[in-house]
Short mmCIF file of C-alpha atoms in Angstrom, two decimals:
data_model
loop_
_atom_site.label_atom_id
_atom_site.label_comp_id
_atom_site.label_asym_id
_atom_site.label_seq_id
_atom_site.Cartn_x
_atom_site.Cartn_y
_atom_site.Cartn_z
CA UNK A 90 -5.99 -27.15 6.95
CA UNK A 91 -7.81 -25.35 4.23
CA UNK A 92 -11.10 -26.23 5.88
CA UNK A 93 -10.29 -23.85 9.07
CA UNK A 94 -8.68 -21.96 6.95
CA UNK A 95 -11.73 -21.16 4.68
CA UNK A 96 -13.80 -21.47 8.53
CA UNK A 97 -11.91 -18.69 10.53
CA UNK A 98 -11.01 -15.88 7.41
CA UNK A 99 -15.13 -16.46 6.38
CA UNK A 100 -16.12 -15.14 9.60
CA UNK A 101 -14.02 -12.14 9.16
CA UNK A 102 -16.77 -10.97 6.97
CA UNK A 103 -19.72 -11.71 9.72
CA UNK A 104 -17.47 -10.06 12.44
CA UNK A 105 -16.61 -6.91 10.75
CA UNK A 106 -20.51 -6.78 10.08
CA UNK A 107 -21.50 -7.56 13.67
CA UNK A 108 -18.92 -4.82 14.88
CA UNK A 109 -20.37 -1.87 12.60
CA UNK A 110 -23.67 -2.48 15.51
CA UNK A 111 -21.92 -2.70 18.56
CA UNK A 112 -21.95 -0.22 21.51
CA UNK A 113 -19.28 3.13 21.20
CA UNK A 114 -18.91 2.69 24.48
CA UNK A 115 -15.00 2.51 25.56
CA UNK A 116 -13.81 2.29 22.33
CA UNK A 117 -9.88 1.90 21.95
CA UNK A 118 -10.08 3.60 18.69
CA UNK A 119 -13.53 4.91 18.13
CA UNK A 120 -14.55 8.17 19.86
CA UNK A 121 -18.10 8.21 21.50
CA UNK A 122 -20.76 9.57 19.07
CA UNK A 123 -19.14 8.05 16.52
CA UNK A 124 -21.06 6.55 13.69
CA UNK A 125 -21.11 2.33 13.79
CA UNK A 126 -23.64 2.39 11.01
CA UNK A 127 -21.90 4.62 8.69
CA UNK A 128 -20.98 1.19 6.32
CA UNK A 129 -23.82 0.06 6.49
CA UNK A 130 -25.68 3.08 5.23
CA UNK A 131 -23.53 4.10 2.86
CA UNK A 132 -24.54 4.51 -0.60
CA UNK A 133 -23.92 1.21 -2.65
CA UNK A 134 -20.66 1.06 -5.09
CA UNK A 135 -21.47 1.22 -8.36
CA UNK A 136 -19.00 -0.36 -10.63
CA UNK A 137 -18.36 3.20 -12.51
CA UNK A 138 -17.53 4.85 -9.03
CA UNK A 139 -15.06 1.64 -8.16
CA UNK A 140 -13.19 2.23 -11.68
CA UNK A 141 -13.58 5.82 -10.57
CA UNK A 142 -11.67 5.06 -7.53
CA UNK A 143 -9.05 2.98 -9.38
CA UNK A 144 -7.94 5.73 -12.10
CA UNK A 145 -7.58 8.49 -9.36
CA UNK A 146 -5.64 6.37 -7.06
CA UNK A 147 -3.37 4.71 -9.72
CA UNK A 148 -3.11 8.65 -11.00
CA UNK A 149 -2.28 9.68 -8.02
CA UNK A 150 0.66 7.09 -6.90
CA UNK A 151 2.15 7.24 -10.60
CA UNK A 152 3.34 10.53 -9.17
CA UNK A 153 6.04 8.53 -6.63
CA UNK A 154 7.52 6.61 -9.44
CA UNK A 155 7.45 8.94 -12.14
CA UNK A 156 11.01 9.83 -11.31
CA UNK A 157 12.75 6.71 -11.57
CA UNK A 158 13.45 6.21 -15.39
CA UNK A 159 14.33 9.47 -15.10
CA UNK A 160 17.12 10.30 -12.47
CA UNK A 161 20.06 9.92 -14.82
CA UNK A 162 18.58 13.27 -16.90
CA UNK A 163 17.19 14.62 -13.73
CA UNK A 164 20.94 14.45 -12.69
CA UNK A 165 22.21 15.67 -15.66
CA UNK A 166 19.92 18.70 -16.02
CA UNK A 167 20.43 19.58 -12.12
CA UNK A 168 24.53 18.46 -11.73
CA UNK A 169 23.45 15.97 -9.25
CA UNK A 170 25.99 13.66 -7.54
CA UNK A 171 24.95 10.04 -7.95
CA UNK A 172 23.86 9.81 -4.47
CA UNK A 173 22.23 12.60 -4.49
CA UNK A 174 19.95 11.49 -7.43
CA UNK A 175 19.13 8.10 -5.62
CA UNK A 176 18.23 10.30 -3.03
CA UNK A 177 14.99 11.87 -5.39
CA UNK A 178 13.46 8.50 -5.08
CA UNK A 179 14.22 8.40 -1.05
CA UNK A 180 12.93 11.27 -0.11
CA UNK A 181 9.71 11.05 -2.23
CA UNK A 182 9.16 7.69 -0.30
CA UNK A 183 9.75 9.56 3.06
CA UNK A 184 7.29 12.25 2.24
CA UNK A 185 5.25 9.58 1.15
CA UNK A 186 5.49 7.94 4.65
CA UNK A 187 4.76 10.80 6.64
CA UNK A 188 1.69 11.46 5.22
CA UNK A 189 0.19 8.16 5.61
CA UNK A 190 0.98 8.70 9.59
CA UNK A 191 0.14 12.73 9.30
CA UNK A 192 -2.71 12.66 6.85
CA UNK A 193 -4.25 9.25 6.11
CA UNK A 194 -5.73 9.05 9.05
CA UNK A 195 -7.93 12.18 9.15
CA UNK A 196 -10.32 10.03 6.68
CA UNK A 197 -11.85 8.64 10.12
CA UNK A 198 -13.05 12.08 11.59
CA UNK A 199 -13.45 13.93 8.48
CA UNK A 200 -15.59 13.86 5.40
CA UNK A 201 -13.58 12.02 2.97
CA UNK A 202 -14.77 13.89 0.39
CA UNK A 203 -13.70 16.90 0.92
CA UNK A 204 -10.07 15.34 2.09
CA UNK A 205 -9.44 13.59 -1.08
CA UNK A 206 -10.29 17.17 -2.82
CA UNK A 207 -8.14 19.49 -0.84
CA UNK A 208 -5.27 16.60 -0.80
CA UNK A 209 -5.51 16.16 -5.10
CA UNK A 210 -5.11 20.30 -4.69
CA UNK A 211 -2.01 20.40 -2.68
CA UNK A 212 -0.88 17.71 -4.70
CA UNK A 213 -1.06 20.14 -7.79
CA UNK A 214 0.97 22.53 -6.18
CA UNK A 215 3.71 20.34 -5.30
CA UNK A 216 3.87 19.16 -8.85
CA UNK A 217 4.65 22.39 -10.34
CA UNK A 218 7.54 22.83 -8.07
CA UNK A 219 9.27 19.91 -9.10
CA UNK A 220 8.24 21.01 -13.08
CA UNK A 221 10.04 24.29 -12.23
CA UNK A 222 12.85 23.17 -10.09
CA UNK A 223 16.05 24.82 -10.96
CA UNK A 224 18.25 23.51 -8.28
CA UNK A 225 19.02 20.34 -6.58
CA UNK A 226 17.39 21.87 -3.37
CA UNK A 227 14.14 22.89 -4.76
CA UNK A 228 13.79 19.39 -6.92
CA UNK A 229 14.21 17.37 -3.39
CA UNK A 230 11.87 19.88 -1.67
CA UNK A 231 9.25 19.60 -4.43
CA UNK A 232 9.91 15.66 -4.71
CA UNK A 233 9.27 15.21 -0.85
CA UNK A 234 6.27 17.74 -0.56
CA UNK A 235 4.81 15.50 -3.61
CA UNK A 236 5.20 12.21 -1.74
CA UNK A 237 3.36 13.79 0.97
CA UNK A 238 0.17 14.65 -0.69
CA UNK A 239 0.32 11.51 -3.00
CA UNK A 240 -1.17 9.53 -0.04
CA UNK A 241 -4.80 10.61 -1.25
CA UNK A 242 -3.87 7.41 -2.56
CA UNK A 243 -4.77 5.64 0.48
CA UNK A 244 -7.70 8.29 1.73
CA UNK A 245 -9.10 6.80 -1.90
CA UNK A 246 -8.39 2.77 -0.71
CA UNK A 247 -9.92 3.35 3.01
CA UNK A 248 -12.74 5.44 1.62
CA UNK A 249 -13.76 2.56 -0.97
CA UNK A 250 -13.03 0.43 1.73
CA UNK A 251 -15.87 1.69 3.67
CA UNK A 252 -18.27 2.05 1.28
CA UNK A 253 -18.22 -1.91 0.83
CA UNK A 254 -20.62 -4.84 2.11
CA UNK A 255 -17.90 -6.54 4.50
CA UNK A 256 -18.63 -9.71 2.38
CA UNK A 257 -17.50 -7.88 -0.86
CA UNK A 258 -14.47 -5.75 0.53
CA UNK A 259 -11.62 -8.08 -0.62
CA UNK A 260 -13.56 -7.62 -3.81
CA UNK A 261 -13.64 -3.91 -3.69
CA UNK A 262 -10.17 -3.63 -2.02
CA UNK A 263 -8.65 -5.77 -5.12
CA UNK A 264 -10.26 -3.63 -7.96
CA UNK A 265 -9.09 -0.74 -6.26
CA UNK A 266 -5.46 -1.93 -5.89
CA UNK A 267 -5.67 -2.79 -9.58
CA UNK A 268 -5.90 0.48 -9.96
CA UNK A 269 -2.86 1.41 -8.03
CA UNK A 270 -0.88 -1.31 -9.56
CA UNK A 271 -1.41 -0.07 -13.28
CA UNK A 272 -0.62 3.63 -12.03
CA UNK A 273 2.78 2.22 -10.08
CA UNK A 274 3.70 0.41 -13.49
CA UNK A 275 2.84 2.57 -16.21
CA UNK A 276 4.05 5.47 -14.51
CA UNK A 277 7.30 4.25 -15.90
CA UNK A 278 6.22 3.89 -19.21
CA UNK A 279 4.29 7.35 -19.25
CA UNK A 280 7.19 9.27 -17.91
CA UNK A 281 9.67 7.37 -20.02
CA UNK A 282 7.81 7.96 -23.33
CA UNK A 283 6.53 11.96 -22.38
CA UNK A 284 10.29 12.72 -21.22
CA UNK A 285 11.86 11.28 -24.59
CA UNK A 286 9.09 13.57 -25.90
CA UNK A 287 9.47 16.95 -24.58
CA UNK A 288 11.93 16.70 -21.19
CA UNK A 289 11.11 15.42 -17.91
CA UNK A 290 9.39 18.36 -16.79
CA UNK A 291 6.79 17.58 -18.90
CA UNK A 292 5.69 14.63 -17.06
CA UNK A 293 5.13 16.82 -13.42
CA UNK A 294 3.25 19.91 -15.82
CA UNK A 295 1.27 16.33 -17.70
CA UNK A 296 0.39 15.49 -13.74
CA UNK A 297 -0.89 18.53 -12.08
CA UNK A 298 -2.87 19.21 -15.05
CA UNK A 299 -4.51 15.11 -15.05
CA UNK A 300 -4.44 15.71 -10.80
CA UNK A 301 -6.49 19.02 -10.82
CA UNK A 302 -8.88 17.27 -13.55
CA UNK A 303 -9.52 14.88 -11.16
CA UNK A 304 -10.41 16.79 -8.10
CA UNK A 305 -12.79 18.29 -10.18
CA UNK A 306 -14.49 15.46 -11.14
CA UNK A 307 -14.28 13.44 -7.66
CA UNK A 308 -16.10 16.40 -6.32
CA UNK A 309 -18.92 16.11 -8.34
CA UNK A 310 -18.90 12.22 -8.51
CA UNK A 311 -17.80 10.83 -5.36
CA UNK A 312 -20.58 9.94 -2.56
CA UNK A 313 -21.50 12.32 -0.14
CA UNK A 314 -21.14 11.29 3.46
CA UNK A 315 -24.16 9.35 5.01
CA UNK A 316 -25.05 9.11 8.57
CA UNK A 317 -24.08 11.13 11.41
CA UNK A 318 -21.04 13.77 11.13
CA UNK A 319 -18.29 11.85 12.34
CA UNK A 320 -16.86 12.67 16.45
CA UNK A 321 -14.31 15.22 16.77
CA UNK A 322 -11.27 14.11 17.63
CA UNK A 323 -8.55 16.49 18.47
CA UNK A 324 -5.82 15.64 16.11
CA UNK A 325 -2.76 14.24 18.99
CA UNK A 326 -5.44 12.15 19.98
CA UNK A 327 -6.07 11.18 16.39
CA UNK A 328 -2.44 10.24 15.60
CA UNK A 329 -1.95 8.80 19.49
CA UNK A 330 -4.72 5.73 18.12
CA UNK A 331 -2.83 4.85 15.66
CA UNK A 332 0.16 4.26 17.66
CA UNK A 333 -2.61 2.24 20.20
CA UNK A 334 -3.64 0.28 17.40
CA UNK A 335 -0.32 -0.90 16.54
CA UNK A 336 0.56 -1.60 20.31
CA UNK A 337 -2.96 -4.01 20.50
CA UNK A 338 -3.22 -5.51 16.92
CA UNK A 339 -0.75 -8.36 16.58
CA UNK A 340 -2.40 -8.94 13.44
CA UNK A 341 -1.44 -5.18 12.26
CA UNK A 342 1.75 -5.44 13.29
CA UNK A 343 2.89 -9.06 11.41
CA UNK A 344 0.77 -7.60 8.33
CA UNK A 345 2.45 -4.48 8.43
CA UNK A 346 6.08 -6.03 8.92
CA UNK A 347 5.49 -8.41 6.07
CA UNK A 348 4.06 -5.27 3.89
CA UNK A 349 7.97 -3.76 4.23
CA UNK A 350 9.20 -6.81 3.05
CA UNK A 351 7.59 -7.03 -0.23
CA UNK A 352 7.77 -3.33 -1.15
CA UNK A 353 11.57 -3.41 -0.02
CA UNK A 354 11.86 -6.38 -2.28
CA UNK A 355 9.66 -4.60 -5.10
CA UNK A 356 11.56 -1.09 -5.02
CA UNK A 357 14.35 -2.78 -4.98
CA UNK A 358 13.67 -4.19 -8.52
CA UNK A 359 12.58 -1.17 -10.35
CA UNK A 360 14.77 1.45 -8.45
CA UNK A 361 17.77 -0.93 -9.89
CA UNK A 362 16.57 -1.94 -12.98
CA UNK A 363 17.02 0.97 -15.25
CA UNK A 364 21.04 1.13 -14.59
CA UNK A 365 21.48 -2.08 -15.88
CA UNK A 366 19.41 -1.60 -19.11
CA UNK A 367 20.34 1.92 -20.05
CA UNK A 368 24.15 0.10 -20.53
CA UNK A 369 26.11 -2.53 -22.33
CA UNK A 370 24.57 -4.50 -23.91
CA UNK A 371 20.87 -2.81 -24.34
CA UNK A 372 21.39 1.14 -23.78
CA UNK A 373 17.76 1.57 -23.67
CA UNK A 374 15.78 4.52 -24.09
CA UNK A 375 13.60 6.00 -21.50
CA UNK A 376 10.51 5.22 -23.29
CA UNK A 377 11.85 1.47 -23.87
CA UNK A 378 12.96 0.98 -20.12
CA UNK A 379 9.54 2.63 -18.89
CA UNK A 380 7.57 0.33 -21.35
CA UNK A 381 8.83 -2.38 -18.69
CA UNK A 382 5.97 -1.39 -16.65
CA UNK A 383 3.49 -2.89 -19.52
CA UNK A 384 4.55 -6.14 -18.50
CA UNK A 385 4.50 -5.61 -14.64
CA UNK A 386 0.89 -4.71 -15.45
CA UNK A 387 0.34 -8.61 -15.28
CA UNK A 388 0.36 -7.86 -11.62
CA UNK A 389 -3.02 -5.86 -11.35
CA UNK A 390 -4.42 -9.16 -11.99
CA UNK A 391 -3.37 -10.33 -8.71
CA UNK A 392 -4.59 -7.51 -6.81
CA UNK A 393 -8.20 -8.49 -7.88
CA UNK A 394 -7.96 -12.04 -7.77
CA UNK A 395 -6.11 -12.19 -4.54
CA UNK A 396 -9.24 -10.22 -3.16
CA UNK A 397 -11.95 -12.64 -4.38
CA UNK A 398 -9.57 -15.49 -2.88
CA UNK A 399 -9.95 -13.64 0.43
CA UNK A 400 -13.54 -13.17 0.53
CA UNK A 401 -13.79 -16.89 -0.22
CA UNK A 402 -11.42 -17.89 2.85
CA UNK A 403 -7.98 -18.40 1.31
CA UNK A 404 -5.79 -15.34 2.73
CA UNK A 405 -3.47 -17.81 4.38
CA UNK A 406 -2.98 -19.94 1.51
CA UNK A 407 -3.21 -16.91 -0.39
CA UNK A 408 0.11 -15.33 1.16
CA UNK A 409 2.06 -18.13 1.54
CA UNK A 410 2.28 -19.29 -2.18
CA UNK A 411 2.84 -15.63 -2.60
CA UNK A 412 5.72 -15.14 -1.16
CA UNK A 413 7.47 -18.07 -2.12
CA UNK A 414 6.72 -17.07 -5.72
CA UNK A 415 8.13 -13.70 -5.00
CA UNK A 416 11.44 -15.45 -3.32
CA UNK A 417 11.31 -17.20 -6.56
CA UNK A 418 10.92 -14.35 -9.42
CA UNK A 419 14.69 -13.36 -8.00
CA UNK A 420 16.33 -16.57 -10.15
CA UNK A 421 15.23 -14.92 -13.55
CA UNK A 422 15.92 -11.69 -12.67
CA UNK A 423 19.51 -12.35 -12.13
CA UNK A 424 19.99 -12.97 -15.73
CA UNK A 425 19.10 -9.70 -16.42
CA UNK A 426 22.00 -9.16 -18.79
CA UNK A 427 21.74 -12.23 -20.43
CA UNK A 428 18.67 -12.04 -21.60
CA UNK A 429 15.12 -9.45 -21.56
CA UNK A 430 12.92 -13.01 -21.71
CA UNK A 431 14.56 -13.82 -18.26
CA UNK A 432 13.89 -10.41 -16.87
CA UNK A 433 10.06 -10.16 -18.18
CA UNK A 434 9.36 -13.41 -16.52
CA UNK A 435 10.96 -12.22 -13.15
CA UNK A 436 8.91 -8.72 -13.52
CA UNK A 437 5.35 -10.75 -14.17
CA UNK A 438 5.88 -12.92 -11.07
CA UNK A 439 7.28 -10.61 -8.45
CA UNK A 440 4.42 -8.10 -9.87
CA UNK A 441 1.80 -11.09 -8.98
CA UNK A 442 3.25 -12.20 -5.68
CA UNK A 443 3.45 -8.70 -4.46
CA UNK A 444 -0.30 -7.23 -5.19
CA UNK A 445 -1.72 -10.62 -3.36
CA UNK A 446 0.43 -9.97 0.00
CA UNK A 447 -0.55 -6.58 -0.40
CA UNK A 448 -4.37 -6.95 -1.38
CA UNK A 449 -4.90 -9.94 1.38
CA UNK A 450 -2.87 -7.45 4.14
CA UNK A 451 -5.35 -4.20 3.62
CA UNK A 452 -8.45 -6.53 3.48
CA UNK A 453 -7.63 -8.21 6.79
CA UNK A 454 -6.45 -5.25 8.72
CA UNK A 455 -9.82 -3.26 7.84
CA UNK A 456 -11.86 -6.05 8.88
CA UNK A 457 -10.32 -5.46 12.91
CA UNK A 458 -12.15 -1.91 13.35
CA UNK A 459 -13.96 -0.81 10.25
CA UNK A 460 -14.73 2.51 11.66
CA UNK A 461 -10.87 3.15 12.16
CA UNK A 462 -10.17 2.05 8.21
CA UNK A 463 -8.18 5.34 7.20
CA UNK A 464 -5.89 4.86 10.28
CA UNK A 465 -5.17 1.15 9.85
CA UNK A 466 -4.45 1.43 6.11
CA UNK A 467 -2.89 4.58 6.79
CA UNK A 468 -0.62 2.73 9.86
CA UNK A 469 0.33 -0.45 7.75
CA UNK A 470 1.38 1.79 4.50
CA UNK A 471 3.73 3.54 6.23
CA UNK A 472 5.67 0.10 6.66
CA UNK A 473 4.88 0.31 2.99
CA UNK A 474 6.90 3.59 2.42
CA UNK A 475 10.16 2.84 4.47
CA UNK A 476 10.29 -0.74 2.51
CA UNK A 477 10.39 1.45 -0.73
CA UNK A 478 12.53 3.61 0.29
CA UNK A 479 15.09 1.19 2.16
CA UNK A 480 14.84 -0.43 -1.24
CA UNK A 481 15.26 2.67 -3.59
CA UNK A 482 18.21 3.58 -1.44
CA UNK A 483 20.14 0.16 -1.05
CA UNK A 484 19.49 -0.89 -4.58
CA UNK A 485 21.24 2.06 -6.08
CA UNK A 486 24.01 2.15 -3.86
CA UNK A 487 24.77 -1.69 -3.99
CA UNK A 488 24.77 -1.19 -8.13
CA UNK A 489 28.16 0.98 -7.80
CA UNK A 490 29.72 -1.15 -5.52
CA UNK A 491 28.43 -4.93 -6.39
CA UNK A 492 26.44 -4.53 -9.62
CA UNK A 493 23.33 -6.18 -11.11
CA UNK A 494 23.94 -9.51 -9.17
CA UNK A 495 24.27 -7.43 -5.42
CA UNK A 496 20.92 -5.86 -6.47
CA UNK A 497 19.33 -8.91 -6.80
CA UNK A 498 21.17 -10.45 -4.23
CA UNK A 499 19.29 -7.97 -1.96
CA UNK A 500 15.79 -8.41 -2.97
CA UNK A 501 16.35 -12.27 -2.96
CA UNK A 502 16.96 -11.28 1.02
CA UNK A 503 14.21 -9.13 1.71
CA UNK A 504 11.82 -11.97 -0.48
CA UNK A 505 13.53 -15.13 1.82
CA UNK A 506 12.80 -13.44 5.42
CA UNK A 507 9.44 -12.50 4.24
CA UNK A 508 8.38 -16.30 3.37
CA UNK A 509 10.53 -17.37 6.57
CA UNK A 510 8.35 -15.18 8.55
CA UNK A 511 5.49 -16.53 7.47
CA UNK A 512 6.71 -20.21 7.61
CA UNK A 513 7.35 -19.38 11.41
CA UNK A 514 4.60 -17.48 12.09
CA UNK A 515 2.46 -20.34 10.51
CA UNK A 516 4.45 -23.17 12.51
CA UNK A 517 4.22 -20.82 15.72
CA UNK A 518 0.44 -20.37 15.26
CA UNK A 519 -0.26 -24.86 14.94
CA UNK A 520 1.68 -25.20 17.72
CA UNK A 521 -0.81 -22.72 19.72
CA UNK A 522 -3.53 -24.49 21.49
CA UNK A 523 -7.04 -21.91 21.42
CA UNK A 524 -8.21 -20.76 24.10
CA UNK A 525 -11.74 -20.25 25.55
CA UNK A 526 -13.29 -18.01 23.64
CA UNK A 527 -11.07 -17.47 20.97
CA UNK A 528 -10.66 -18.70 17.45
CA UNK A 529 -8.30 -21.36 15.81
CA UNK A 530 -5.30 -19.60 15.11
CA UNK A 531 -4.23 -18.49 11.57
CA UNK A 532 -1.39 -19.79 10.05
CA UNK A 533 0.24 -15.55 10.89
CA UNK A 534 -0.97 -15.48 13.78
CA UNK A 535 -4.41 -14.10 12.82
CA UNK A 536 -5.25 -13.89 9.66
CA UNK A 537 -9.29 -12.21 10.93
CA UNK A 538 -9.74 -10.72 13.95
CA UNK A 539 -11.04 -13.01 16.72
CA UNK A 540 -14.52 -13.30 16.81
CA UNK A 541 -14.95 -13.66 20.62
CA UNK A 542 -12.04 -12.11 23.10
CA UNK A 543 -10.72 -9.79 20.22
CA UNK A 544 -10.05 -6.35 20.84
CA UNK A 545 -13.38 -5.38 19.13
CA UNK A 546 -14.42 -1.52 18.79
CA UNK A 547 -16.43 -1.80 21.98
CA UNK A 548 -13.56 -3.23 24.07
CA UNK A 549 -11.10 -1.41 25.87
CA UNK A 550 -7.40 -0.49 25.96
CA UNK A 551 -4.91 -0.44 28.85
CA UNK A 552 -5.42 3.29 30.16
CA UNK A 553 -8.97 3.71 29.24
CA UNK A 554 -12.06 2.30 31.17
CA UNK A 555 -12.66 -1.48 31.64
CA UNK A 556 -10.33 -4.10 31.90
CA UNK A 557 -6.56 -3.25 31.97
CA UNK A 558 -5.10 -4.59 29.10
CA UNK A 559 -8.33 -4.51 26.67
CA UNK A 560 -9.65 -7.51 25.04
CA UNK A 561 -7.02 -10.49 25.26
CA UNK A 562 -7.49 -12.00 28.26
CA UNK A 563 -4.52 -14.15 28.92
#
């Protein structure tokens, strides 16, 4: 098994690299005039402009977790209801989500450049709202506006996406994601440690100070566009190919569902697991509960592993061991209040099973249209956002009601149907007999795109020109 295995994900490579030359022509996703040679004539990644990319995304995302060691003072300060201050953490997710669907994807008809710039900018401005906020209202307001323009995030990943050799992405993708991991985690332990320092709103003034730093420098550093301009798209058309791509990519779609999963299961850990430590029998500080995150950093080394794994034909094997470690790290954490030994093992492996699902997803879904990278990454991360927020939401609410043992009860769930997903998809996929001109199938169904009969970026989609019903002929 591991020999197709390492057969069908190692072509992924050669058929992302023979689709950057095909013909524009009917495109389900890629406008005529676009550029198919825009990868390839990209300016090389040096390793400085990689770790470049890595400290501005994980800067970036550290500003949707900030607030979670903090909601019992954010309460406090505002006279928030309990539900209401779970709700901080919700709604940043939702504005998180909508601008992976709303704003993500203008990295495919826009320069980059100038999008990660102007989206670090109105990230600044939404960050001194919430270091201002007087009221309950304007704290939400500023919290979901903040989310929003956090997704530069994923302009960053799709951009350094691009700018990768399709035999290196997984490589480039990982390092990246490292970067994102560290920011997720220590976000906790910065805000923590600065709020125990001088008040929570000196972690949001902290941020839009680091944030306008950095559009500074990504303007000057960051590679200009090569190539041809890319096609104007009008932006309902924009937004409509995402939807398409979704509606054609059974690969997307598994990949995506299994991307809720883990970030339900992964919110759900540390939107829960401050209540439990700032009590009987640890009452922990902010800056101890946030210093958590140190040991979640363990996880970043996933993120580039799991990468080089995928470049070298393991994805399947890859995911599977992942999320039965994941379904796993729920056993220690249940003995939270027994003992901190138990909970920093169950941290370190969730941490590591969730960056290689997540790592192995993004690679494989840019590989099916690399000119559509910003709406594909952009598409599966909003799966991404409601999983965090379902999370965020159910794991404080279950606390009151059920306590430490409901909460992990819960992201035992959301681990278990992720691995029996892929344990069906995997026994679905055997059972599948190939047909002409197609690929073995993957053990989810398609783990690469399909290097004959696939819906390529020169095929068609039911609606445009060619054959009704684009590539899959069944």
């Amino acid at each position: 098994m591991s020999g197709d295995d390492e057969t069908v994900v190692r072509g992924s490579g050669e058929a992302a690299g023979r689709s950057s030359g095909d013909s524009p022509r009917n495109s389900p996703v890629i406008p005529p005039g676009s550029s198919r040679g825009a990868e390839s004539s990209a300016p090389a990644l040096s390793r400085g402009v990689v770790a470049l990319f890595a400290f501005a995304c994980g800067a970036a995302v550290a500003n949707v977790y900030f607030s979670q060691p903090l909601l019992v003072t954010m309460g406090q300060d505002l006279a928030m209801s309990p539900a209401l201050v779970g709700s901080v953490v919700t709604l940043t997710q939702i504005g998180y989500g909508l601008g992976l669907f709303l704003l993500v994807p203008l990295g495919d008809v826009t320069d980059r450049r100038r999008l990660v710039v102007a989206q670090l900018l109105l990230l600044v401005g939404a960050l001194a709202v919430v270091a201002v906020a007087r009221t309950a209202a304007m704290l939400l307001v500023g919290m979901a506006v903040t989310g929003l323009f956090a997704v530069v995030t994923q302009t960053l990943v799709a951009f350094a996406a691009s700018l990768a050799p399709p035999a290196g992405r997984g490589r480039v993708v990982g390092l990246v994601t490292s970067g994102v991991v560290v920011g997720i985690l220590l976000a906790r332990t910065a805000s923590g440690v600065l709020a125990d320092l001088a008040g929570w709103r000196a972690v949001y003034v902290a941020s839009a100070v680091l944030t306008a730093l950095l559009a500074l420098v990504l303007h000057r550093v960051l590679p200009r566009p090569a190539g041809p301009a890319p096609a104007a798209l009008r932006y309902g058309q924009l937004l409509r190919s995402t939807v398409t791509l979704f509606a054609r990519e059974r690969l997307l779609r598994l990949r995506a569902l299994l991307g809720l999963l883990i970030f339900a299961a992964f919110s759900t850990l540390w939107s829960g697991v401050a209540l439990p430590l700032s009590e009987a029998p640890y009452f922990l500080s902010h800056s101890a509960i946030g210093a958590l995150g140190l040991i979640g950093v363990v996880g970043a080394l996933a993120a580039g592993a799991a990468g080089r794994l995928n470049d070298r034909g393991h994805s399947r094997r890859t995911t599977g061991i992942a999320l039965a470690v994941l379904a796993l790290s729920w056993l220690p954490l249940a003995f939270t209040r027994d003992s901190l030994w138990a909970l920093f093992a169950g941290v370190i492996l969730l941490d590591l099973a969730v960056q290689a699902v997540h790592v192995t997803n993004q690679t494989l879904i840019h590989a099916l249209h690399p000119d559509a990278g910003s709406r594909l990454i952009g598409g599966y991360m909003v799966f991404y956002s409601v999983g965090s927020a379902l999370g965020a939401l159910a794991a404080t609410t279950l606390y009151t009601v059920g306590g430490w043992g409901a909460v992990c009860a819960l992201g035992a769930a959301f681990s278990g149907l992720g691995f029996v997903l892929w344990v069906c998809l995997d026994r679905s996929a055997g059972q599948t007999p190939a047909r002409a001109g197609q690929r073995e199938p993957a053990e989810d169904g398609g783990d690469q795109p399909q290097q004959q009969g696939h819906i390529g970026p020169a095929q068609p989609v039911a609606g445009t020109h060619g054959t009704p019903g684009g590539g899959r002929h069944e």
